[in-house]
Amino acid sequence: MKSLEFPLKGGLNKRMDMSAIPFNLDFYFDENLREVPLSKAEMMKGIEFLKKQIPIFQNDKNEIAKIYGLMGVYLRIVKELEESKKYLRLAIQTYESTSNDNSLFVNKLRLAHTYQWQKDFHTSNQMFKKLMEEAEICDERRGILDFVYQHYAKNLFDQENYDLAISYFHKALNLRIQKGQKDLIESTEYAIHICKGKL
């Protein structure tokens, strides 16, 4: 499965996209709805590759922030959770000095997801609820509301609140059916199947 749970809009920058990373960054979802790398060693090399791009784009805040955000996601997947938080916070700080509010929002969502993996549910619950409220009332966030519902549902799943998790997975699914994106629909249907199996 190649797609991250967020749209990346063309990868790192106009001169280089995700396919330019010469390592296998693919992953699958396990029975706990967590991403698992097909090759942890390859993903670690991919993270190092991304880190080496930082000096190249040091004068472009948006590109640097994109790289920080990607590193934060992949560091979470390889379970380097403190490092994941570090780079996602750097992404957030960098985006705060730009006008790229959607990318700022996405990286806050990613950070909440890392807190979830750390089982810091006090923090993840607060962050997800705040982000969900914003996405529901802000027209600019409507396009990623399905991702917000999907990840909030996973946050609930990790807390064994399966009934409520299913209701948010269904909210995500309804939006994804409207979008017509097969891979996202399948991801949510799989999550609902796993969740129902826990009841």
mmCIF file with all atom_site columns, C-alpha atoms in Angstrom:
data_model
loop_
_atom_site.group_PDB
_atom_site.id
_atom_site.type_symbol
_atom_site.label_atom_id
_atom_site.label_alt_id
_atom_site.label_comp_id
_atom_site.label_asym_id
_atom_site.label_entity_id
_atom_site.label_seq_id
_atom_site.pdbx_PDB_ins_code
_atom_site.Cartn_x
_atom_site.Cartn_y
_atom_site.Cartn_z
_atom_site.occupancy
_atom_site.B_iso_or_equiv
_atom_site.pdbx_formal_charge
_atom_site.auth_seq_id
_atom_site.auth_comp_id
_atom_site.auth_asym_id
_atom_site.auth_atom_id
_atom_site.pdbx_PDB_model_num
ATOM 1   C CA . MET A 1 1   ? 0.000   0.000  0.000  1.00 0.00 ? 1   MET A CA 1
ATOM 2   C CA . LYS A 1 2   ? 1.690   3.153  -1.187 1.00 0.00 ? 2   LYS A CA 1
ATOM 3   C CA . SER A 1 3   ? -0.578  5.956  -0.065 1.00 0.00 ? 3   SER A CA 1
ATOM 4   C CA . LEU A 1 4   ? -0.085  7.711  3.223  1.00 0.00 ? 4   LEU A CA 1
ATOM 5   C CA . GLU A 1 5   ? -3.275  8.481  5.062  1.00 0.00 ? 5   GLU A CA 1
ATOM 6   C CA . PHE A 1 6   ? -3.002  12.083 3.891  1.00 0.00 ? 6   PHE A CA 1
ATOM 7   C CA . PRO A 1 7   ? -2.801  13.560 0.411  1.00 0.00 ? 7   PRO A CA 1
ATOM 8   C CA . LEU A 1 8   ? 0.734   14.736 -0.280 1.00 0.00 ? 8   LEU A CA 1
ATOM 9   C CA . LYS A 1 9   ? -0.030  16.740 -3.455 1.00 0.00 ? 9   LYS A CA 1
ATOM 10  C CA . GLY A 1 10  ? 2.931   15.918 -5.626 1.00 0.00 ? 10  GLY A CA 1
ATOM 11  C CA . GLY A 1 11  ? 5.489   14.780 -3.098 1.00 0.00 ? 11  GLY A CA 1
ATOM 12  C CA . LEU A 1 12  ? 8.390   16.830 -1.841 1.00 0.00 ? 12  LEU A CA 1
ATOM 13  C CA . ASN A 1 13  ? 8.625   19.574 -4.422 1.00 0.00 ? 13  ASN A CA 1
ATOM 14  C CA . LYS A 1 14  ? 8.374   20.382 -8.128 1.00 0.00 ? 14  LYS A CA 1
ATOM 15  C CA . ARG A 1 15  ? 11.776  18.829 -8.895 1.00 0.00 ? 15  ARG A CA 1
ATOM 16  C CA . MET A 1 16  ? 11.418  15.714 -6.802 1.00 0.00 ? 16  MET A CA 1
ATOM 17  C CA . ASP A 1 17  ? 8.454   13.556 -5.901 1.00 0.00 ? 17  ASP A CA 1
ATOM 18  C CA . MET A 1 18  ? 7.948   10.577 -3.628 1.00 0.00 ? 18  MET A CA 1
ATOM 19  C CA . SER A 1 19  ? 8.966   8.182  -6.415 1.00 0.00 ? 19  SER A CA 1
ATOM 20  C CA . ALA A 1 20  ? 12.411  9.813  -6.363 1.00 0.00 ? 20  ALA A CA 1
ATOM 21  C CA . ILE A 1 21  ? 13.086  8.334  -2.919 1.00 0.00 ? 21  ILE A CA 1
ATOM 22  C CA . PRO A 1 22  ? 15.129  5.218  -3.780 1.00 0.00 ? 22  PRO A CA 1
ATOM 23  C CA . PHE A 1 23  ? 13.836  3.119  -0.891 1.00 0.00 ? 23  PHE A CA 1
ATOM 24  C CA . ASN A 1 24  ? 10.711  1.090  -0.224 1.00 0.00 ? 24  ASN A CA 1
ATOM 25  C CA . LEU A 1 25  ? 8.398   3.189  1.954  1.00 0.00 ? 25  LEU A CA 1
ATOM 26  C CA . ASP A 1 26  ? 5.361   0.939  1.458  1.00 0.00 ? 26  ASP A CA 1
ATOM 27  C CA . PHE A 1 27  ? 3.373   -0.303 4.433  1.00 0.00 ? 27  PHE A CA 1
ATOM 28  C CA . TYR A 1 28  ? 0.218   -2.229 5.276  1.00 0.00 ? 28  TYR A CA 1
ATOM 29  C CA . PHE A 1 29  ? -2.338  -1.980 8.080  1.00 0.00 ? 29  PHE A CA 1
ATOM 30  C CA . ASP A 1 30  ? -2.264  -4.730 10.702 1.00 0.00 ? 30  ASP A CA 1
ATOM 31  C CA . GLU A 1 31  ? -5.086  -6.099 12.857 1.00 0.00 ? 31  GLU A CA 1
ATOM 32  C CA . ASN A 1 32  ? -4.626  -3.143 15.236 1.00 0.00 ? 32  ASN A CA 1
ATOM 33  C CA . LEU A 1 33  ? -5.137  -0.676 12.362 1.00 0.00 ? 33  LEU A CA 1
ATOM 34  C CA . ARG A 1 34  ? -1.520  0.439  12.587 1.00 0.00 ? 34  ARG A CA 1
ATOM 35  C CA . GLU A 1 35  ? 0.815   0.955  9.669  1.00 0.00 ? 35  GLU A CA 1
ATOM 36  C CA . VAL A 1 36  ? 3.558   -1.648 9.458  1.00 0.00 ? 36  VAL A CA 1
ATOM 37  C CA . PRO A 1 37  ? 6.479   -1.125 7.043  1.00 0.00 ? 37  PRO A CA 1
ATOM 38  C CA . LEU A 1 38  ? 7.038   -3.819 4.444  1.00 0.00 ? 38  LEU A CA 1
ATOM 39  C CA . SER A 1 39  ? 10.715  -3.296 5.246  1.00 0.00 ? 39  SER A CA 1
ATOM 40  C CA . LYS A 1 40  ? 11.689  -1.395 8.378  1.00 0.00 ? 40  LYS A CA 1
ATOM 41  C CA . ALA A 1 41  ? 15.310  -1.234 7.185  1.00 0.00 ? 41  ALA A CA 1
ATOM 42  C CA . GLU A 1 42  ? 14.254  0.346  3.878  1.00 0.00 ? 42  GLU A CA 1
ATOM 43  C CA . MET A 1 43  ? 11.984  2.827  5.639  1.00 0.00 ? 43  MET A CA 1
ATOM 44  C CA . MET A 1 44  ? 14.827  3.824  7.975  1.00 0.00 ? 44  MET A CA 1
ATOM 45  C CA . LYS A 1 45  ? 17.022  4.437  4.921  1.00 0.00 ? 45  LYS A CA 1
ATOM 46  C CA . GLY A 1 46  ? 14.204  6.494  3.418  1.00 0.00 ? 46  GLY A CA 1
ATOM 47  C CA . ILE A 1 47  ? 14.072  8.629  6.561  1.00 0.00 ? 47  ILE A CA 1
ATOM 48  C CA . GLU A 1 48  ? 17.835  9.211  6.335  1.00 0.00 ? 48  GLU A CA 1
ATOM 49  C CA . PHE A 1 49  ? 17.426  10.105 2.660  1.00 0.00 ? 49  PHE A CA 1
ATOM 50  C CA . LEU A 1 50  ? 14.785  12.694 3.577  1.00 0.00 ? 50  LEU A CA 1
ATOM 51  C CA . LYS A 1 51  ? 17.030  14.117 6.281  1.00 0.00 ? 51  LYS A CA 1
ATOM 52  C CA . LYS A 1 52  ? 19.777  14.664 3.695  1.00 0.00 ? 52  LYS A CA 1
ATOM 53  C CA . GLN A 1 53  ? 17.377  16.764 1.599  1.00 0.00 ? 53  GLN A CA 1
ATOM 54  C CA . ILE A 1 54  ? 16.976  19.366 4.370  1.00 0.00 ? 54  ILE A CA 1
ATOM 55  C CA . PRO A 1 55  ? 20.148  21.392 3.577  1.00 0.00 ? 55  PRO A CA 1
ATOM 56  C CA . ILE A 1 56  ? 19.251  21.398 -0.135 1.00 0.00 ? 56  ILE A CA 1
ATOM 57  C CA . PHE A 1 57  ? 15.971  23.203 0.507  1.00 0.00 ? 57  PHE A CA 1
ATOM 58  C CA . GLN A 1 58  ? 16.997  25.291 3.518  1.00 0.00 ? 58  GLN A CA 1
ATOM 59  C CA . ASN A 1 59  ? 15.776  28.495 1.848  1.00 0.00 ? 59  ASN A CA 1
ATOM 60  C CA . ASP A 1 60  ? 12.286  27.153 1.115  1.00 0.00 ? 60  ASP A CA 1
ATOM 61  C CA . LYS A 1 61  ? 10.191  26.923 4.278  1.00 0.00 ? 61  LYS A CA 1
ATOM 62  C CA . ASN A 1 62  ? 7.356   25.007 2.643  1.00 0.00 ? 62  ASN A CA 1
ATOM 63  C CA . GLU A 1 63  ? 9.661   22.322 1.262  1.00 0.00 ? 63  GLU A CA 1
ATOM 64  C CA . ILE A 1 64  ? 11.524  21.983 4.562  1.00 0.00 ? 64  ILE A CA 1
ATOM 65  C CA . ALA A 1 65  ? 8.233   21.684 6.425  1.00 0.00 ? 65  ALA A CA 1
ATOM 66  C CA . LYS A 1 66  ? 7.044   18.986 3.979  1.00 0.00 ? 66  LYS A CA 1
ATOM 67  C CA . ILE A 1 67  ? 10.211  16.992 4.609  1.00 0.00 ? 67  ILE A CA 1
ATOM 68  C CA . TYR A 1 68  ? 9.845   17.365 8.390  1.00 0.00 ? 68  TYR A CA 1
ATOM 69  C CA . GLY A 1 69  ? 6.235   16.194 8.129  1.00 0.00 ? 69  GLY A CA 1
ATOM 70  C CA . LEU A 1 70  ? 7.096   13.132 6.051  1.00 0.00 ? 70  LEU A CA 1
ATOM 71  C CA . MET A 1 71  ? 9.907   12.230 8.424  1.00 0.00 ? 71  MET A CA 1
ATOM 72  C CA . GLY A 1 72  ? 7.486   12.535 11.333 1.00 0.00 ? 72  GLY A CA 1
ATOM 73  C CA . VAL A 1 73  ? 5.049   10.122 9.698  1.00 0.00 ? 73  VAL A CA 1
ATOM 74  C CA . TYR A 1 74  ? 7.652   7.503  8.802  1.00 0.00 ? 74  TYR A CA 1
ATOM 75  C CA . LEU A 1 75  ? 9.344   7.796  12.203 1.00 0.00 ? 75  LEU A CA 1
ATOM 76  C CA . ARG A 1 76  ? 5.987   6.986  13.806 1.00 0.00 ? 76  ARG A CA 1
ATOM 77  C CA . ILE A 1 77  ? 5.560   3.951  11.554 1.00 0.00 ? 77  ILE A CA 1
ATOM 78  C CA . VAL A 1 78  ? 8.991   2.597  12.607 1.00 0.00 ? 78  VAL A CA 1
ATOM 79  C CA . LYS A 1 79  ? 7.994   3.355  16.230 1.00 0.00 ? 79  LYS A CA 1
ATOM 80  C CA . GLU A 1 80  ? 10.552  6.099  16.851 1.00 0.00 ? 80  GLU A CA 1
ATOM 81  C CA . LEU A 1 81  ? 7.818   8.077  18.566 1.00 0.00 ? 81  LEU A CA 1
ATOM 82  C CA . GLU A 1 82  ? 9.858   10.782 20.318 1.00 0.00 ? 82  GLU A CA 1
ATOM 83  C CA . GLU A 1 83  ? 11.679  11.512 17.048 1.00 0.00 ? 83  GLU A CA 1
ATOM 84  C CA . SER A 1 84  ? 8.324   11.527 15.255 1.00 0.00 ? 84  SER A CA 1
ATOM 85  C CA . LYS A 1 85  ? 7.026   14.187 17.647 1.00 0.00 ? 85  LYS A CA 1
ATOM 86  C CA . LYS A 1 86  ? 10.214  16.208 17.235 1.00 0.00 ? 86  LYS A CA 1
ATOM 87  C CA . TYR A 1 87  ? 9.949   16.412 13.443 1.00 0.00 ? 87  TYR A CA 1
ATOM 88  C CA . LEU A 1 88  ? 6.195   16.960 13.407 1.00 0.00 ? 88  LEU A CA 1
ATOM 89  C CA . ARG A 1 89  ? 6.634   19.849 15.842 1.00 0.00 ? 89  ARG A CA 1
ATOM 90  C CA . LEU A 1 90  ? 9.331   21.255 13.540 1.00 0.00 ? 90  LEU A CA 1
ATOM 91  C CA . ALA A 1 91  ? 6.909   20.926 10.605 1.00 0.00 ? 91  ALA A CA 1
ATOM 92  C CA . ILE A 1 92  ? 4.203   22.732 12.581 1.00 0.00 ? 92  ILE A CA 1
ATOM 93  C CA . GLN A 1 93  ? 6.572   25.520 13.687 1.00 0.00 ? 93  GLN A CA 1
ATOM 94  C CA . THR A 1 94  ? 7.786   25.990 10.119 1.00 0.00 ? 94  THR A CA 1
ATOM 95  C CA . TYR A 1 95  ? 4.297   26.020 8.612  1.00 0.00 ? 95  TYR A CA 1
ATOM 96  C CA . GLU A 1 96  ? 3.220   28.569 11.229 1.00 0.00 ? 96  GLU A CA 1
ATOM 97  C CA . SER A 1 97  ? 5.528   31.057 9.505  1.00 0.00 ? 97  SER A CA 1
ATOM 98  C CA . THR A 1 98  ? 3.893   30.407 6.113  1.00 0.00 ? 98  THR A CA 1
ATOM 99  C CA . SER A 1 99  ? 0.352   30.841 4.812  1.00 0.00 ? 99  SER A CA 1
ATOM 100 C CA . ASN A 1 100 ? -0.050  27.096 4.236  1.00 0.00 ? 100 ASN A CA 1
ATOM 101 C CA . ASP A 1 101 ? -2.848  26.528 6.755  1.00 0.00 ? 101 ASP A CA 1
ATOM 102 C CA . ASN A 1 102 ? -3.978  23.174 5.345  1.00 0.00 ? 102 ASN A CA 1
ATOM 103 C CA . SER A 1 103 ? -0.506  21.654 5.684  1.00 0.00 ? 103 SER A CA 1
ATOM 104 C CA . LEU A 1 104 ? -0.237  23.115 9.186  1.00 0.00 ? 104 LEU A CA 1
ATOM 105 C CA . PHE A 1 105 ? -3.532  21.406 10.037 1.00 0.00 ? 105 PHE A CA 1
ATOM 106 C CA . VAL A 1 106 ? -2.447  18.060 8.534  1.00 0.00 ? 106 VAL A CA 1
ATOM 107 C CA . ASN A 1 107 ? 0.738   18.022 10.607 1.00 0.00 ? 107 ASN A CA 1
ATOM 108 C CA . LYS A 1 108 ? -1.190  18.763 13.797 1.00 0.00 ? 108 LYS A CA 1
ATOM 109 C CA . LEU A 1 109 ? -3.338  15.755 12.910 1.00 0.00 ? 109 LEU A CA 1
ATOM 110 C CA . ARG A 1 110 ? -0.210  13.668 12.373 1.00 0.00 ? 110 ARG A CA 1
ATOM 111 C CA . LEU A 1 111 ? 1.150   14.784 15.752 1.00 0.00 ? 111 LEU A CA 1
ATOM 112 C CA . ALA A 1 112 ? -2.097  13.782 17.478 1.00 0.00 ? 112 ALA A CA 1
ATOM 113 C CA . HIS A 1 113 ? -1.714  10.364 15.824 1.00 0.00 ? 113 HIS A CA 1
ATOM 114 C CA . THR A 1 114 ? 1.787   9.979  17.298 1.00 0.00 ? 114 THR A CA 1
ATOM 115 C CA . TYR A 1 115 ? 0.473   10.866 20.772 1.00 0.00 ? 115 TYR A CA 1
ATOM 116 C CA . GLN A 1 116 ? -2.153  8.173  20.226 1.00 0.00 ? 116 GLN A CA 1
ATOM 117 C CA . TRP A 1 117 ? 0.543   5.592  19.473 1.00 0.00 ? 117 TRP A CA 1
ATOM 118 C CA . GLN A 1 118 ? 2.257   6.609  22.711 1.00 0.00 ? 118 GLN A CA 1
ATOM 119 C CA . LYS A 1 119 ? -1.048  5.955  24.478 1.00 0.00 ? 119 LYS A CA 1
ATOM 120 C CA . ASP A 1 120 ? -1.099  9.559  25.672 1.00 0.00 ? 120 ASP A CA 1
ATOM 121 C CA . PHE A 1 121 ? -4.841  9.647  25.124 1.00 0.00 ? 121 PHE A CA 1
ATOM 122 C CA . HIS A 1 122 ? -5.350  12.746 27.248 1.00 0.00 ? 122 HIS A CA 1
ATOM 123 C CA . THR A 1 123 ? -3.336  14.713 24.692 1.00 0.00 ? 123 THR A CA 1
ATOM 124 C CA . SER A 1 124 ? -4.526  12.869 21.578 1.00 0.00 ? 124 SER A CA 1
ATOM 125 C CA . ASN A 1 125 ? -8.214  13.191 22.540 1.00 0.00 ? 125 ASN A CA 1
ATOM 126 C CA . GLN A 1 126 ? -7.881  16.931 23.104 1.00 0.00 ? 126 GLN A CA 1
ATOM 127 C CA . MET A 1 127 ? -6.006  17.446 19.848 1.00 0.00 ? 127 MET A CA 1
ATOM 128 C CA . PHE A 1 128 ? -8.336  15.323 17.721 1.00 0.00 ? 128 PHE A CA 1
ATOM 129 C CA . LYS A 1 129 ? -11.471 16.988 19.107 1.00 0.00 ? 129 LYS A CA 1
ATOM 130 C CA . LYS A 1 130 ? -10.098 20.470 18.481 1.00 0.00 ? 130 LYS A CA 1
ATOM 131 C CA . LEU A 1 131 ? -9.037  19.538 14.944 1.00 0.00 ? 131 LEU A CA 1
ATOM 132 C CA . MET A 1 132 ? -12.385 17.880 14.254 1.00 0.00 ? 132 MET A CA 1
ATOM 133 C CA . GLU A 1 133 ? -14.286 20.981 15.375 1.00 0.00 ? 133 GLU A CA 1
ATOM 134 C CA . GLU A 1 134 ? -12.136 23.122 13.079 1.00 0.00 ? 134 GLU A CA 1
ATOM 135 C CA . ALA A 1 135 ? -12.552 20.788 10.103 1.00 0.00 ? 135 ALA A CA 1
ATOM 136 C CA . GLU A 1 136 ? -16.326 20.655 10.509 1.00 0.00 ? 136 GLU A CA 1
ATOM 137 C CA . ILE A 1 137 ? -16.770 24.448 10.396 1.00 0.00 ? 137 ILE A CA 1
ATOM 138 C CA . CYS A 1 138 ? -13.941 25.529 8.089  1.00 0.00 ? 138 CYS A CA 1
ATOM 139 C CA . ASP A 1 139 ? -14.590 25.248 4.358  1.00 0.00 ? 139 ASP A CA 1
ATOM 140 C CA . GLU A 1 140 ? -10.843 24.982 3.628  1.00 0.00 ? 140 GLU A CA 1
ATOM 141 C CA . ARG A 1 141 ? -10.640 21.801 5.755  1.00 0.00 ? 141 ARG A CA 1
ATOM 142 C CA . ARG A 1 142 ? -13.695 20.049 4.309  1.00 0.00 ? 142 ARG A CA 1
ATOM 143 C CA . GLY A 1 143 ? -11.554 18.178 1.799  1.00 0.00 ? 143 GLY A CA 1
ATOM 144 C CA . ILE A 1 144 ? -9.679  16.373 4.574  1.00 0.00 ? 144 ILE A CA 1
ATOM 145 C CA . LEU A 1 145 ? -12.555 15.904 7.027  1.00 0.00 ? 145 LEU A CA 1
ATOM 146 C CA . ASP A 1 146 ? -12.634 12.189 6.139  1.00 0.00 ? 146 ASP A CA 1
ATOM 147 C CA . PHE A 1 147 ? -9.017  11.880 7.320  1.00 0.00 ? 147 PHE A CA 1
ATOM 148 C CA . VAL A 1 148 ? -9.911  13.606 10.581 1.00 0.00 ? 148 VAL A CA 1
ATOM 149 C CA . TYR A 1 149 ? -12.812 11.202 11.213 1.00 0.00 ? 149 TYR A CA 1
ATOM 150 C CA . GLN A 1 150 ? -10.694 8.191  10.199 1.00 0.00 ? 150 GLN A CA 1
ATOM 151 C CA . HIS A 1 151 ? -7.873  9.050  12.572 1.00 0.00 ? 151 HIS A CA 1
ATOM 152 C CA . TYR A 1 152 ? -10.131 10.051 15.425 1.00 0.00 ? 152 TYR A CA 1
ATOM 153 C CA . ALA A 1 153 ? -11.836 6.667  15.008 1.00 0.00 ? 153 ALA A CA 1
ATOM 154 C CA . LYS A 1 154 ? -8.457  4.916  15.226 1.00 0.00 ? 154 LYS A CA 1
ATOM 155 C CA . ASN A 1 155 ? -7.739  6.922  18.363 1.00 0.00 ? 155 ASN A CA 1
ATOM 156 C CA . LEU A 1 156 ? -11.027 5.628  19.832 1.00 0.00 ? 156 LEU A CA 1
ATOM 157 C CA . PHE A 1 157 ? -10.205 2.088  18.643 1.00 0.00 ? 157 PHE A CA 1
ATOM 158 C CA . ASP A 1 158 ? -6.942  2.161  20.604 1.00 0.00 ? 158 ASP A CA 1
ATOM 159 C CA . GLN A 1 159 ? -8.960  3.099  23.700 1.00 0.00 ? 159 GLN A CA 1
ATOM 160 C CA . GLU A 1 160 ? -11.290 0.113  23.065 1.00 0.00 ? 160 GLU A CA 1
ATOM 161 C CA . ASN A 1 161 ? -14.236 2.453  22.498 1.00 0.00 ? 161 ASN A CA 1
ATOM 162 C CA . TYR A 1 162 ? -15.336 0.348  19.534 1.00 0.00 ? 162 TYR A CA 1
ATOM 163 C CA . ASP A 1 163 ? -18.953 1.515  19.151 1.00 0.00 ? 163 ASP A CA 1
ATOM 164 C CA . LEU A 1 164 ? -17.991 5.176  18.921 1.00 0.00 ? 164 LEU A CA 1
ATOM 165 C CA . ALA A 1 165 ? -15.024 4.307  16.696 1.00 0.00 ? 165 ALA A CA 1
ATOM 166 C CA . ILE A 1 166 ? -17.350 2.551  14.238 1.00 0.00 ? 166 ILE A CA 1
ATOM 167 C CA . SER A 1 167 ? -19.631 5.588  14.088 1.00 0.00 ? 167 SER A CA 1
ATOM 168 C CA . TYR A 1 168 ? -16.682 7.822  13.118 1.00 0.00 ? 168 TYR A CA 1
ATOM 169 C CA . PHE A 1 169 ? -15.374 5.261  10.624 1.00 0.00 ? 169 PHE A CA 1
ATOM 170 C CA . HIS A 1 170 ? -18.826 5.381  9.000  1.00 0.00 ? 170 HIS A CA 1
ATOM 171 C CA . LYS A 1 171 ? -18.652 9.191  8.850  1.00 0.00 ? 171 LYS A CA 1
ATOM 172 C CA . ALA A 1 172 ? -15.278 8.869  7.118  1.00 0.00 ? 172 ALA A CA 1
ATOM 173 C CA . LEU A 1 173 ? -16.629 6.183  4.782  1.00 0.00 ? 173 LEU A CA 1
ATOM 174 C CA . ASN A 1 174 ? -19.599 8.325  3.682  1.00 0.00 ? 174 ASN A CA 1
ATOM 175 C CA . LEU A 1 175 ? -17.251 11.171 2.738  1.00 0.00 ? 175 LEU A CA 1
ATOM 176 C CA . ARG A 1 176 ? -14.858 8.804  0.982  1.00 0.00 ? 176 ARG A CA 1
ATOM 177 C CA . ILE A 1 177 ? -17.664 7.268  -1.063 1.00 0.00 ? 177 ILE A CA 1
ATOM 178 C CA . GLN A 1 178 ? -18.533 10.806 -2.197 1.00 0.00 ? 178 GLN A CA 1
ATOM 179 C CA . LYS A 1 179 ? -14.888 11.314 -3.177 1.00 0.00 ? 179 LYS A CA 1
ATOM 180 C CA . GLY A 1 180 ? -14.878 7.999  -5.024 1.00 0.00 ? 180 GLY A CA 1
ATOM 181 C CA . GLN A 1 181 ? -11.298 7.126  -4.035 1.00 0.00 ? 181 GLN A CA 1
ATOM 182 C CA . LYS A 1 182 ? -11.151 3.332  -4.002 1.00 0.00 ? 182 LYS A CA 1
ATOM 183 C CA . ASP A 1 183 ? -8.038  2.939  -1.817 1.00 0.00 ? 183 ASP A CA 1
ATOM 184 C CA . LEU A 1 184 ? -9.445  5.242  0.880  1.00 0.00 ? 184 LEU A CA 1
ATOM 185 C CA . ILE A 1 185 ? -12.838 3.506  0.804  1.00 0.00 ? 185 ILE A CA 1
ATOM 186 C CA . GLU A 1 186 ? -11.135 0.111  1.174  1.00 0.00 ? 186 GLU A CA 1
ATOM 187 C CA . SER A 1 187 ? -8.998  1.396  4.058  1.00 0.00 ? 187 SER A CA 1
ATOM 188 C CA . THR A 1 188 ? -12.087 2.528  5.980  1.00 0.00 ? 188 THR A CA 1
ATOM 189 C CA . GLU A 1 189 ? -14.071 -0.621 5.172  1.00 0.00 ? 189 GLU A CA 1
ATOM 190 C CA . TYR A 1 190 ? -11.163 -2.697 6.494  1.00 0.00 ? 190 TYR A CA 1
ATOM 191 C CA . ALA A 1 191 ? -11.095 -0.588 9.681  1.00 0.00 ? 191 ALA A CA 1
ATOM 192 C CA . ILE A 1 192 ? -14.848 -1.097 10.201 1.00 0.00 ? 192 ILE A CA 1
ATOM 193 C CA . HIS A 1 193 ? -14.442 -4.872 9.674  1.00 0.00 ? 193 HIS A CA 1
ATOM 194 C CA . ILE A 1 194 ? -11.637 -5.040 12.261 1.00 0.00 ? 194 ILE A CA 1
ATOM 195 C CA . CYS A 1 195 ? -13.551 -2.860 14.687 1.00 0.00 ? 195 CYS A CA 1
ATOM 196 C CA . LYS A 1 196 ? -16.738 -4.946 14.435 1.00 0.00 ? 196 LYS A CA 1
ATOM 197 C CA . GLY A 1 197 ? -14.661 -8.020 15.167 1.00 0.00 ? 197 GLY A CA 1
ATOM 198 C CA . LYS A 1 198 ? -13.769 -6.524 18.557 1.00 0.00 ? 198 LYS A CA 1
ATOM 199 C CA . LEU A 1 199 ? -17.410 -6.166 19.676 1.00 0.00 ? 199 LEU A CA 1
#
